[in-house]
mmCIF file of C-alpha atoms and ligand atoms in Angstrom:
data_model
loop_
_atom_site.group_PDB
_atom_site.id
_atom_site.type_symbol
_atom_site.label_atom_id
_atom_site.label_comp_id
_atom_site.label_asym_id
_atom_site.label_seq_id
_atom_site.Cartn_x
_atom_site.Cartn_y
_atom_site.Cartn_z
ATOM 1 C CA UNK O 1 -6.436 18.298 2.549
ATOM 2 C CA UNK O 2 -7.925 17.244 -0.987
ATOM 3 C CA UNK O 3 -5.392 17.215 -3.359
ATOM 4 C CA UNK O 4 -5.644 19.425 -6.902
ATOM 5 C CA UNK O 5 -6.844 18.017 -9.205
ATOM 6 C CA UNK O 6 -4.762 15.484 -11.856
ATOM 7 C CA UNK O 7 -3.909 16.333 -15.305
ATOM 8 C CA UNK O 8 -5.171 13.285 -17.058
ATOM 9 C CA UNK O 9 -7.896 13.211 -19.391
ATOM 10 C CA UNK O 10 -7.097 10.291 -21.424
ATOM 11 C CA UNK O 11 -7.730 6.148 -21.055
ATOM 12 C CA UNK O 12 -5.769 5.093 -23.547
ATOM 13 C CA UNK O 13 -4.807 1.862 -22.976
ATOM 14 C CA UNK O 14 -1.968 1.640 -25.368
ATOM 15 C CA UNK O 15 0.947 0.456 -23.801
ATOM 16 C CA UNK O 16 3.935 2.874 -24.370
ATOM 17 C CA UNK O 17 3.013 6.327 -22.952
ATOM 18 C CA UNK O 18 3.123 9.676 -25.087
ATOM 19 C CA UNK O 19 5.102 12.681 -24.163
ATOM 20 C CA UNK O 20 1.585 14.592 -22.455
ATOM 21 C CA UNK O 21 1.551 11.131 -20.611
ATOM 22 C CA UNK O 22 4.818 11.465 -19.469
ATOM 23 C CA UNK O 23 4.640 15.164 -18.208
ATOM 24 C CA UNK O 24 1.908 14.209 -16.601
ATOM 25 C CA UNK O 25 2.327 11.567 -14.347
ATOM 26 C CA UNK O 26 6.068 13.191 -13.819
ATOM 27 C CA UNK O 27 4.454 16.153 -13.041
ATOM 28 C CA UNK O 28 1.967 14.257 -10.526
ATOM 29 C CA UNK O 29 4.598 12.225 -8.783
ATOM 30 C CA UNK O 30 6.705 15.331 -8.267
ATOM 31 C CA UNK O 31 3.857 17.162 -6.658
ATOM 32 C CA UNK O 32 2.923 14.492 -4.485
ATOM 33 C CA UNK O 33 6.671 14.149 -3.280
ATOM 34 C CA UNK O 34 6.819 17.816 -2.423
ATOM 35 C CA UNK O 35 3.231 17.878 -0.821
ATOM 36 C CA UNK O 36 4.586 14.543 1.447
ATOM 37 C CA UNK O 37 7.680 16.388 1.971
ATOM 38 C CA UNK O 38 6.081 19.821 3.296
ATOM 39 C CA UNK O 39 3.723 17.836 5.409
ATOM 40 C CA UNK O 40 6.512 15.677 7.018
ATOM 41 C CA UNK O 41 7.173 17.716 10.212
ATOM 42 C CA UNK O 42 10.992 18.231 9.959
ATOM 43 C CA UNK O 43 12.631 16.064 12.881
ATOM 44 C CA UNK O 44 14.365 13.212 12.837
ATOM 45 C CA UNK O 45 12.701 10.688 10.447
ATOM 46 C CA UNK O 46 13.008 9.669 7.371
ATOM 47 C CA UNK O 47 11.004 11.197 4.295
ATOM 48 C CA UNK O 48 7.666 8.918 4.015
ATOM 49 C CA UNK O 49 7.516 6.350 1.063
ATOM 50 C CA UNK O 50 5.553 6.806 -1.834
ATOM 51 C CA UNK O 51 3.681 3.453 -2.931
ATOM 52 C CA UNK O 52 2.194 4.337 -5.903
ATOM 53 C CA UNK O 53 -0.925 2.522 -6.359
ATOM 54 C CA UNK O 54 -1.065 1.224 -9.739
ATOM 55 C CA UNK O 55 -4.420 -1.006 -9.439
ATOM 56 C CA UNK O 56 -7.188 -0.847 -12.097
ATOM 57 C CA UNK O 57 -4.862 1.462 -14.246
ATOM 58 C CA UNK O 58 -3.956 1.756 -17.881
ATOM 59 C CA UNK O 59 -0.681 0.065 -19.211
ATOM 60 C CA UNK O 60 0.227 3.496 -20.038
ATOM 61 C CA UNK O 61 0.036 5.288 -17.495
ATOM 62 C CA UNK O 62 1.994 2.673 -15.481
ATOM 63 C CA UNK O 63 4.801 2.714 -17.944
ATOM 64 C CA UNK O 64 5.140 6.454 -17.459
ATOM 65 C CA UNK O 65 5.542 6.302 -13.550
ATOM 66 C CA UNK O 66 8.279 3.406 -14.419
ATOM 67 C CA UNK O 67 9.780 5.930 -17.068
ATOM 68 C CA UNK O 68 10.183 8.797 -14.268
ATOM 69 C CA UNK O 69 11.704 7.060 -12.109
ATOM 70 C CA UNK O 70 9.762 5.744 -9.593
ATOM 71 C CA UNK O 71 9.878 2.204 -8.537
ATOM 72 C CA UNK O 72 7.818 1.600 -5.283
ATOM 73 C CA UNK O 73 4.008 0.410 -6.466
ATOM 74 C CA UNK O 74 0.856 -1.280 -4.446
ATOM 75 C CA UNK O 75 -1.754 -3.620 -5.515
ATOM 76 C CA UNK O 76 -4.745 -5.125 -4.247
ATOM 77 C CA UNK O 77 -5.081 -7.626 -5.781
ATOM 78 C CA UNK O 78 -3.183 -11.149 -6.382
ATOM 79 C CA UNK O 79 -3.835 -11.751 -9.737
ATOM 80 C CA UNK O 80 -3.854 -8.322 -11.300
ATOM 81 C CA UNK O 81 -0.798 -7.696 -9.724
ATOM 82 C CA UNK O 82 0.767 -11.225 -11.293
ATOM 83 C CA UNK O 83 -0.527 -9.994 -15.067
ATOM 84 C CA UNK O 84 0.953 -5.904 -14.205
ATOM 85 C CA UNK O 85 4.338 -6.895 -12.825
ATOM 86 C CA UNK O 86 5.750 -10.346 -12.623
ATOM 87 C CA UNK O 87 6.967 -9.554 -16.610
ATOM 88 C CA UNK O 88 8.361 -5.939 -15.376
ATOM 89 C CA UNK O 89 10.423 -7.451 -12.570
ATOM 90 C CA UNK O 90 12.695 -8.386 -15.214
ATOM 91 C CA UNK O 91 12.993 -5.050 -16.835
ATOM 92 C CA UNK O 92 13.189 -3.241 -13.111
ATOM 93 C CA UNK O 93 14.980 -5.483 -10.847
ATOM 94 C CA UNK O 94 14.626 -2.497 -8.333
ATOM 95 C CA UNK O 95 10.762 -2.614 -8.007
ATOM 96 C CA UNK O 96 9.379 -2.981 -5.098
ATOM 97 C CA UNK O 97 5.671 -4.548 -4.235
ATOM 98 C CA UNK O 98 3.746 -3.928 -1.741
ATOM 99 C CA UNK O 99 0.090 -5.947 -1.434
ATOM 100 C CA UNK O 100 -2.738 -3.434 0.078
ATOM 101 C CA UNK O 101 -5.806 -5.289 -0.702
ATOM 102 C CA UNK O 102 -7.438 -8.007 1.287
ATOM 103 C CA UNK O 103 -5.783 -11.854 0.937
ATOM 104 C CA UNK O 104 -7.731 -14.520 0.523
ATOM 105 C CA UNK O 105 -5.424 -17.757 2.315
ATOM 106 C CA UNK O 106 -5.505 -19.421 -0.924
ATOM 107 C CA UNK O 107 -4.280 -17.270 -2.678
ATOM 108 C CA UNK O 108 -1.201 -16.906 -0.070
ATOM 109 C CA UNK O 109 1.806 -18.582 -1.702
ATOM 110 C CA UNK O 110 0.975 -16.507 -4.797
ATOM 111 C CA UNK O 111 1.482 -13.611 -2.589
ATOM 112 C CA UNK O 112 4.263 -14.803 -0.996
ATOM 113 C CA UNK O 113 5.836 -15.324 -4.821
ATOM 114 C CA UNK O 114 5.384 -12.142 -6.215
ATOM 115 C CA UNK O 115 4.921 -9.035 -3.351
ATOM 116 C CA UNK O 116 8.242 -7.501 -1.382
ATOM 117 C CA UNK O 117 5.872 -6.049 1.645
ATOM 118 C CA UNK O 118 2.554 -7.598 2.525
ATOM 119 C CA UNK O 119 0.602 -5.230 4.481
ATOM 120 C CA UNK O 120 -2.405 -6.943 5.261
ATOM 121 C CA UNK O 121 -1.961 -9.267 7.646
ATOM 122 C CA UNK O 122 -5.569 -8.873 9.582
ATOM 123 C CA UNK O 123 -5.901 -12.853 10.884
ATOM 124 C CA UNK O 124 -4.876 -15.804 12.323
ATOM 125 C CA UNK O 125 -5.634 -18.257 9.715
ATOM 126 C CA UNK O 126 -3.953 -16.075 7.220
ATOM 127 C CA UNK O 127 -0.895 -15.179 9.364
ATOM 128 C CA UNK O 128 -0.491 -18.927 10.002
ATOM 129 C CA UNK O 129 -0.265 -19.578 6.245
ATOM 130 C CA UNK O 130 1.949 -17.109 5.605
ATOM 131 C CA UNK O 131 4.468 -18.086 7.881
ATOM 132 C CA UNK O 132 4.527 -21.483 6.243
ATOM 133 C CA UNK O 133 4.827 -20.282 3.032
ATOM 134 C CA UNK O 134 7.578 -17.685 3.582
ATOM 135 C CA UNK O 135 9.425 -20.688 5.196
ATOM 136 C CA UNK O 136 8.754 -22.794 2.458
ATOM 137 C CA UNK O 137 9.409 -20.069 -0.603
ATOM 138 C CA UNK O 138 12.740 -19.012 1.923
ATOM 139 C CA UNK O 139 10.829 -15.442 1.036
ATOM 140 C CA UNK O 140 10.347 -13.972 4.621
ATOM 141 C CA UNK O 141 8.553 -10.524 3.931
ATOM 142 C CA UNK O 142 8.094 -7.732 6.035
ATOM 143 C CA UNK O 143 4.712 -7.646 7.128
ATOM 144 C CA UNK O 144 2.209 -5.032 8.129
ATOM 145 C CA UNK O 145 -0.910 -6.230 10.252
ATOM 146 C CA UNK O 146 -4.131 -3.966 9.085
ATOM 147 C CA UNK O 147 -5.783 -2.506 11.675
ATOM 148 C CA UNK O 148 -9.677 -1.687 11.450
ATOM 149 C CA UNK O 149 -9.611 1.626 12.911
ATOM 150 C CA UNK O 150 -13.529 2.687 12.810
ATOM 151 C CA UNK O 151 -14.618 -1.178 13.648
ATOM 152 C CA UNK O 152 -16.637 -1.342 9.925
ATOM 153 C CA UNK O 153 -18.341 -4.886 9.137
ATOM 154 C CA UNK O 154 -17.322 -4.141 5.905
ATOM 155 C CA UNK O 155 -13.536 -3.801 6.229
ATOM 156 C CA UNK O 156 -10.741 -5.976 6.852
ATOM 157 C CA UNK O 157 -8.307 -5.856 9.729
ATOM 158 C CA UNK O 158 -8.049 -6.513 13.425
ATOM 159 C CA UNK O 159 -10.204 -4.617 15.706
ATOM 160 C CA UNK O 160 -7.901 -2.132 17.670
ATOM 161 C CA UNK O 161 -8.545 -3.922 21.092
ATOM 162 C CA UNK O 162 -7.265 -7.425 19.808
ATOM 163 C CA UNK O 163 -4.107 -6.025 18.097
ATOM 164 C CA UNK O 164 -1.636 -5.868 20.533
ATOM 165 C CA UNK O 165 -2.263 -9.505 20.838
ATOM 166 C CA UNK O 166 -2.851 -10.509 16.825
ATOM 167 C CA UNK O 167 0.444 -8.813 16.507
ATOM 168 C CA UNK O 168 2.555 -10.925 19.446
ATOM 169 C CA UNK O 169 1.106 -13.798 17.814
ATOM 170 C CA UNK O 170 2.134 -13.063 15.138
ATOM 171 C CA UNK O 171 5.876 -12.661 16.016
ATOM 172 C CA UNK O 172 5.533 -15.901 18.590
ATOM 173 C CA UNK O 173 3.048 -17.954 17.201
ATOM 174 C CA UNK O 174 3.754 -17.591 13.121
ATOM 175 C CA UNK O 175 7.397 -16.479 12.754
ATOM 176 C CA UNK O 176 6.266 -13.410 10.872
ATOM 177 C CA UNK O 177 8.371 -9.905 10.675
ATOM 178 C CA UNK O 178 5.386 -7.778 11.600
ATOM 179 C CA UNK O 179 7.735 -4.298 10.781
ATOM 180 C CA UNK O 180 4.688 -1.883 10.951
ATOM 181 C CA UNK O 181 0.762 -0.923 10.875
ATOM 182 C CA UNK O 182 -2.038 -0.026 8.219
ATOM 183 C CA UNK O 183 -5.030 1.068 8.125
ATOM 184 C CA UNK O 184 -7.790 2.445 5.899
ATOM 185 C CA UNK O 185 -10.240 4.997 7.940
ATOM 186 C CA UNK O 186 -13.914 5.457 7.322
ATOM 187 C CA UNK O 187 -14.848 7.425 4.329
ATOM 188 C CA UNK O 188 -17.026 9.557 5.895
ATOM 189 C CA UNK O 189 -15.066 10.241 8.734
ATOM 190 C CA UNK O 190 -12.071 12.608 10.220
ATOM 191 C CA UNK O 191 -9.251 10.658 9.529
ATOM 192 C CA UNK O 192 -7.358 11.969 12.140
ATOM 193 C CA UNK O 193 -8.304 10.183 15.159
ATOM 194 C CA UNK O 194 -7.633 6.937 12.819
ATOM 195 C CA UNK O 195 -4.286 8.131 12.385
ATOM 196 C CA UNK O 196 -3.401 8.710 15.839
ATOM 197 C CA UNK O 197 -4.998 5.497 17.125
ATOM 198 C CA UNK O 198 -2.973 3.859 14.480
ATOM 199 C CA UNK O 199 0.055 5.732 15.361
ATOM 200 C CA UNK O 200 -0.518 4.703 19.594
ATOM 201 C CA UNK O 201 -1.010 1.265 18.691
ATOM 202 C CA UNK O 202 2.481 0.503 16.450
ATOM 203 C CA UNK O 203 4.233 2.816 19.484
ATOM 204 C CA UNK O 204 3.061 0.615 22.198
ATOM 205 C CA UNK O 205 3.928 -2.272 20.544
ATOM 206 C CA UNK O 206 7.561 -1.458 19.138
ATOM 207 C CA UNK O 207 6.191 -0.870 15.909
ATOM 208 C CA UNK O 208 8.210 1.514 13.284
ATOM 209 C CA UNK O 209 6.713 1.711 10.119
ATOM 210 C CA UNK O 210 2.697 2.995 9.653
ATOM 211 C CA UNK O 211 0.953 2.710 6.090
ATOM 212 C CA UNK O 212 -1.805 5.223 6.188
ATOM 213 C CA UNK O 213 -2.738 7.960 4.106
ATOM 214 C CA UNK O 214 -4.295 8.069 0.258
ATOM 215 C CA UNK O 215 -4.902 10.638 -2.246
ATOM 216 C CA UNK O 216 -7.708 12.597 -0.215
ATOM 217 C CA UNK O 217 -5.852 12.711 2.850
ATOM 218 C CA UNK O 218 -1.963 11.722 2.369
ATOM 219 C CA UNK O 219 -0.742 15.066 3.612
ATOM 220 C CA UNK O 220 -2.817 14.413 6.923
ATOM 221 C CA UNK O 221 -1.689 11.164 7.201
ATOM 222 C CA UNK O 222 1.916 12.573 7.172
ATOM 223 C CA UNK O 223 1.554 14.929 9.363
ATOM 224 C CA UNK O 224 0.576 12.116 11.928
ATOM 225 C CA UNK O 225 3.674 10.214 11.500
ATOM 226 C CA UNK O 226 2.658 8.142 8.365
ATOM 227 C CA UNK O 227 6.393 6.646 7.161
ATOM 228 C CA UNK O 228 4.490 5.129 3.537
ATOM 229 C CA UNK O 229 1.326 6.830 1.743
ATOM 230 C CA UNK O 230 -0.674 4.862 -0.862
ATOM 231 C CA UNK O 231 -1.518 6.911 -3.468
ATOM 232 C CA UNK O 232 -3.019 6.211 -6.676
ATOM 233 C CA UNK O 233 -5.352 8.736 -8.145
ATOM 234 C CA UNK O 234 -3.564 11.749 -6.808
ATOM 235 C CA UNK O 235 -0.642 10.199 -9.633
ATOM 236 C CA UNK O 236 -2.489 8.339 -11.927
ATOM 237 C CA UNK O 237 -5.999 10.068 -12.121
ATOM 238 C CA UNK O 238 -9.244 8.065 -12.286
ATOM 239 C CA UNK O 239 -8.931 4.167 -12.305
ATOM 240 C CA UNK O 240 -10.730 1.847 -14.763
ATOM 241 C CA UNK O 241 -13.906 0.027 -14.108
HETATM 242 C C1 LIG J 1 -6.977 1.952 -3.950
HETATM 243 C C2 LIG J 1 -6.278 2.055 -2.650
HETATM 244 C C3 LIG J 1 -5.489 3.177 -2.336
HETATM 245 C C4 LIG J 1 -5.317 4.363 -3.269
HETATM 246 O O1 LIG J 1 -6.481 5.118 -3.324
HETATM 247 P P1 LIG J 1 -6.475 6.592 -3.995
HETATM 248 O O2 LIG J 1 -7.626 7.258 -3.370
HETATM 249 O O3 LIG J 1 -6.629 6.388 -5.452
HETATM 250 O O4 LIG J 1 -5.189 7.229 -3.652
HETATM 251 C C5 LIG J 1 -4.838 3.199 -1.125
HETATM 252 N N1 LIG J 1 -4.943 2.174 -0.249
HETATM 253 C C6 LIG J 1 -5.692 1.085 -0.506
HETATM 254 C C7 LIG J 1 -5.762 0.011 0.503
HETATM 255 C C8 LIG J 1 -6.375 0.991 -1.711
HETATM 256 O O5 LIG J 1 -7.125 -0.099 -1.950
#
């Protein structure tokens, strides 16, 4: 289900957040939490994960989240990422990365350097490099492999036929802790048949962890055994740009 809408009108870009800044985003990251935790069909796992998605957004607002608390962020991309965080991790020795946005190979060992969680593995060129870096930064990362769910040109990630074997090459072939799934359905589509495809594919192949789910359709993604949900809007409100 959509979620309501956010509370925040502003762009400020200044960096230190004011106190309707601060309710805000609180308030956001509190709702989102309880809407994961309603959706999460009581049984035996764990609560789903939170990455908050911090791309494209104000200073600000990103000091806020970090003021309330919460510590678990994604980015797409490399260099953005390297500007937003590599100066926090000093501050917040408990943050954790995650990279959700395609990886170009050269820009690998940067990613290697800076991310906790890569979640984006989606080829073999890539997944080769990536071993050799984690071996070489003694960095090895849990790892995601992206899964292309509705087949778009446009997208990245394996096509759901080839995964069960991109992901045991992964293991064999590249040394890579492949921990768990991702995917990003079709915008004009149900997610759920993404989801579940998603969800048969990490099960058959030993899989535990599934990244799937954003601000439109988080609680869905939940419900469907999501164990991390990328949100950004649904905390932050609109991005920059
Ligand atoms: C931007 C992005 C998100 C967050 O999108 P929202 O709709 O703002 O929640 C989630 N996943 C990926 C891969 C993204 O690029």
């Amino acid at each position: 289900m959509p979620h309501g809408k956010t509370k925040i009108m502003t762009t400020s870009q200044q960096a230190a957040p004011d106190a309707d800044m601060m309710t805000a985003i609180t308030a956001n990251i509190t709702d989102v939490r309880t809407r994961i935790a309603t959706a999460h069909a009581s049984g035996n796992t764990d609560i789903p994960a939170l990455v908050a998605v911090s791309k494209r957004q104000p200073d600000d607002r990103i000091e806020a989240a970090l003021a309330s608390g919460h510590r678990l962020f994604g980015e797409n991309r490399v260099q953005e990422a390297q500007q937003r965080w590599q100066h926090r991790r000093e501050s917040y020795p408990d943050l954790t990365l995650h990279l959700i946005g395609p990886l170009q190979t050269n820009k690998a060992a940067e990613a290697v350097a800076l991310f906790d969680v890569i979640e984006v593995v989606d080829r073999p060129k890539l997944a080769r490099i990536l071993g050799q870096e984690m071996d070489q930064q003694g960095r090895h990362l849990p790892c995601y492999v992206q899964v292309n769910t509705g087949e778009e040109a446009q997208k990245s990630g394996v096509l759901p036929e080839q995964a069960d074997a991109f992901i045991a090459q992964c293991r064999a072939e590249f040394g890579l802790n492949i921990i768990g799934l991702m995917c990003i359905p079709p915008q004009d589509e149900e997610p759920a048949m993404h989801f579940a495809l998603l969800r048969t594919i990490a099960q058959r192949n030993g899989l535990s962890h599934l990244s799937m789910g954003m601000s439109s359709d988080y609680e869905e993604a939940v419900a469907f055994g999501a164990t991390s949900v990328r949100v950004g809007s649904a905390i932050f409100g609109a991005r920059d740009g």
